[in-house]
């Protein structure tokens, strides 16, 4: 089961974060845990009663990329690099609209399909008390929050920052 969670800052709300669950590919009730900077904020049970057709299409798109980019004799890292290259070579940023968020999603699902732990990170001038305002850095957070998005993939205990998008066309 693949679940993507989007959080956004909203002043005046409880914990000042709004949480959306999307790209759920099956119905049922399951637990969802929300973290902020690696700290668990809350776990709750969520019931999904319908499946979004856009999520199904996105999953089919990622399946097609995997089928076209991978061969059986590739290592895990070679498969991830092949996903990056396939997205860049076969889609455009401008015409197809395959930007970093779609690339990050393709890498996230591919990594999870390979049995790896993966999560999104965004890059951008976000306020951080440790680093200072306006510093561009990789920051734990949610995808699609207005900054550049990449995927952090853990392979044998080591984290790799991977990112892709279509080429300019």
GROMACS .gro file of C-alpha atoms in nm:
model
  169
    1UNK     CA    1   0.000   0.000   0.000
    2UNK     CA    2   0.144   0.338  -0.102
    3UNK     CA    3   0.027   0.646   0.082
    4UNK     CA    4   0.152   0.996   0.017
    5UNK     CA    5   0.088   1.266   0.275
    6UNK     CA    6   0.098   1.639   0.209
    7UNK     CA    7   0.131   1.887   0.494
    8UNK     CA    8   0.119   2.263   0.476
    9UNK     CA    9   0.160   2.540   0.728
   10UNK     CA   10  -0.167   2.703   0.829
   11UNK     CA   11  -0.160   2.954   1.118
   12UNK     CA   12  -0.432   2.914   1.377
   13UNK     CA   13  -0.490   2.544   1.318
   14UNK     CA   14  -0.414   2.271   1.570
   15UNK     CA   15  -0.040   2.201   1.541
   16UNK     CA   16  -0.051   2.462   1.261
   17UNK     CA   17  -0.039   2.196   0.992
   18UNK     CA   18  -0.308   2.072   0.757
   19UNK     CA   19  -0.267   1.711   0.647
   20UNK     CA   20  -0.398   1.567   0.323
   21UNK     CA   21  -0.379   1.204   0.221
   22UNK     CA   22  -0.374   1.135  -0.148
   23UNK     CA   23  -0.259   0.878  -0.404
   24UNK     CA   24  -0.416   0.601  -0.200
   25UNK     CA   25  -0.453   0.300  -0.428
   26UNK     CA   26  -0.688   0.085  -0.223
   27UNK     CA   27  -0.988   0.129   0.003
   28UNK     CA   28  -0.997   0.032   0.369
   29UNK     CA   29  -0.897   0.158   0.713
   30UNK     CA   30  -0.533   0.198   0.805
   31UNK     CA   31  -0.310   0.395   1.045
   32UNK     CA   32  -0.136   0.715   0.933
   33UNK     CA   33   0.146   0.873   1.132
   34UNK     CA   34   0.241   1.236   1.074
   35UNK     CA   35   0.596   1.349   1.153
   36UNK     CA   36   0.752   1.693   1.168
   37UNK     CA   37   1.132   1.710   1.163
   38UNK     CA   38   1.149   1.341   1.256
   39UNK     CA   39   0.919   1.392   1.557
   40UNK     CA   40   0.591   1.200   1.563
   41UNK     CA   41   0.304   1.448   1.587
   42UNK     CA   42   0.010   1.210   1.577
   43UNK     CA   43  -0.107   0.870   1.458
   44UNK     CA   44  -0.469   0.815   1.366
   45UNK     CA   45  -0.688   0.569   1.178
   46UNK     CA   46  -0.799   0.680   0.832
   47UNK     CA   47  -1.076   0.528   0.622
   48UNK     CA   48  -1.053   0.549   0.244
   49UNK     CA   49  -1.384   0.484   0.071
   50UNK     CA   50  -1.292   0.562  -0.291
   51UNK     CA   51  -0.984   0.563  -0.512
   52UNK     CA   52  -0.884   0.873  -0.707
   53UNK     CA   53  -0.854   0.798  -1.080
   54UNK     CA   54  -0.561   1.040  -1.112
   55UNK     CA   55  -0.370   0.833  -0.854
   56UNK     CA   56  -0.437   0.517  -1.055
   57UNK     CA   57  -0.312   0.686  -1.374
   58UNK     CA   58   0.003   0.810  -1.198
   59UNK     CA   59   0.072   0.459  -1.068
   60UNK     CA   60   0.024   0.316  -1.418
   61UNK     CA   61   0.265   0.578  -1.555
   62UNK     CA   62   0.529   0.479  -1.299
   63UNK     CA   63   0.476   0.107  -1.376
   64UNK     CA   64   0.535   0.180  -1.747
   65UNK     CA   65   0.855   0.371  -1.668
   66UNK     CA   66   0.983   0.080  -1.459
   67UNK     CA   67   0.902  -0.170  -1.735
   68UNK     CA   68   1.075   0.042  -2.000
   69UNK     CA   69   1.377   0.150  -1.795
   70UNK     CA   70   1.471  -0.168  -1.609
   71UNK     CA   71   1.630  -0.496  -1.709
   72UNK     CA   72   1.652  -0.802  -1.485
   73UNK     CA   73   2.030  -0.793  -1.461
   74UNK     CA   74   2.045  -0.438  -1.315
   75UNK     CA   75   2.142  -0.373  -0.955
   76UNK     CA   76   1.911  -0.169  -0.731
   77UNK     CA   77   2.119   0.146  -0.783
   78UNK     CA   78   2.132   0.090  -1.159
   79UNK     CA   79   1.753   0.064  -1.163
   80UNK     CA   80   1.714   0.393  -0.977
   81UNK     CA   81   1.960   0.568  -1.208
   82UNK     CA   82   1.771   0.420  -1.505
   83UNK     CA   83   1.446   0.575  -1.373
   84UNK     CA   84   1.617   0.916  -1.349
   85UNK     CA   85   1.757   0.887  -1.700
   86UNK     CA   86   1.434   0.754  -1.851
   87UNK     CA   87   1.226   1.040  -1.710
   88UNK     CA   88   1.480   1.300  -1.824
   89UNK     CA   89   1.527   1.151  -2.172
   90UNK     CA   90   1.162   1.078  -2.253
   91UNK     CA   91   0.966   1.368  -2.106
   92UNK     CA   92   0.993   1.743  -2.114
   93UNK     CA   93   0.961   1.991  -1.833
   94UNK     CA   94   0.777   2.245  -2.049
   95UNK     CA   95   0.558   2.045  -2.291
   96UNK     CA   96   0.480   1.733  -2.085
   97UNK     CA   97   0.483   1.915  -1.750
   98UNK     CA   98   0.703   1.648  -1.592
   99UNK     CA   99   0.864   1.860  -1.324
  100UNK     CA  100   1.055   1.766  -1.010
  101UNK     CA  101   0.740   1.661  -0.822
  102UNK     CA  102   0.652   1.397  -1.083
  103UNK     CA  103   1.016   1.287  -1.098
  104UNK     CA  104   1.033   1.260  -0.719
  105UNK     CA  105   0.715   1.055  -0.719
  106UNK     CA  106   0.851   0.818  -0.986
  107UNK     CA  107   1.170   0.768  -0.784
  108UNK     CA  108   0.976   0.722  -0.458
  109UNK     CA  109   0.747   0.452  -0.597
  110UNK     CA  110   1.034   0.281  -0.783
  111UNK     CA  111   1.242   0.269  -0.465
  112UNK     CA  112   0.952   0.126  -0.266
  113UNK     CA  113   0.882  -0.125  -0.544
  114UNK     CA  114   1.243  -0.237  -0.496
  115UNK     CA  115   1.179  -0.285  -0.123
  116UNK     CA  116   1.366   0.029  -0.015
  117UNK     CA  117   1.271   0.301   0.231
  118UNK     CA  118   1.214   0.632   0.054
  119UNK     CA  119   1.067   0.971   0.138
  120UNK     CA  120   1.033   1.316  -0.013
  121UNK     CA  121   1.236   1.621   0.073
  122UNK     CA  122   1.198   1.970  -0.060
  123UNK     CA  123   1.466   2.224  -0.129
  124UNK     CA  124   1.414   2.594  -0.101
  125UNK     CA  125   1.443   2.907   0.105
  126UNK     CA  126   1.246   2.788   0.406
  127UNK     CA  127   1.291   2.925   0.756
  128UNK     CA  128   1.500   2.704   0.980
  129UNK     CA  129   1.624   2.812   1.322
  130UNK     CA  130   1.941   2.603   1.298
  131UNK     CA  131   2.044   2.720   0.952
  132UNK     CA  132   1.889   3.066   0.923
  133UNK     CA  133   1.638   3.214   0.683
  134UNK     CA  134   1.695   3.202   0.309
  135UNK     CA  135   1.956   2.929   0.310
  136UNK     CA  136   1.897   2.680   0.029
  137UNK     CA  137   1.928   2.333   0.172
  138UNK     CA  138   1.771   1.990   0.183
  139UNK     CA  139   1.506   2.006   0.454
  140UNK     CA  140   1.285   1.734   0.598
  141UNK     CA  141   0.936   1.820   0.489
  142UNK     CA  142   0.656   1.737   0.258
  143UNK     CA  143   0.651   1.727  -0.118
  144UNK     CA  144   0.483   1.982  -0.338
  145UNK     CA  145   0.520   2.264  -0.086
  146UNK     CA  146   0.644   2.526  -0.327
  147UNK     CA  147   1.013   2.437  -0.343
  148UNK     CA  148   1.218   2.192  -0.546
  149UNK     CA  149   1.138   1.830  -0.455
  150UNK     CA  150   1.377   1.537  -0.440
  151UNK     CA  151   1.361   1.185  -0.301
  152UNK     CA  152   1.575   1.045  -0.021
  153UNK     CA  153   1.632   0.672  -0.067
  154UNK     CA  154   1.795   0.445   0.190
  155UNK     CA  155   2.011   0.163   0.054
  156UNK     CA  156   2.195  -0.060   0.302
  157UNK     CA  157   2.174   0.206   0.573
  158UNK     CA  158   2.304   0.490   0.356
  159UNK     CA  159   2.082   0.776   0.236
  160UNK     CA  160   2.099   0.892  -0.126
  161UNK     CA  161   1.950   1.217  -0.253
  162UNK     CA  162   1.799   1.154  -0.597
  163UNK     CA  163   1.609   1.390  -0.822
  164UNK     CA  164   1.486   1.401  -1.179
  165UNK     CA  165   1.249   1.582  -1.410
  166UNK     CA  166   1.188   1.604  -1.780
  167UNK     CA  167   1.436   1.795  -1.995
  168UNK     CA  168   1.354   2.141  -2.126
  169UNK     CA  169   1.180   2.108  -2.460
   0.00000   0.00000   0.00000
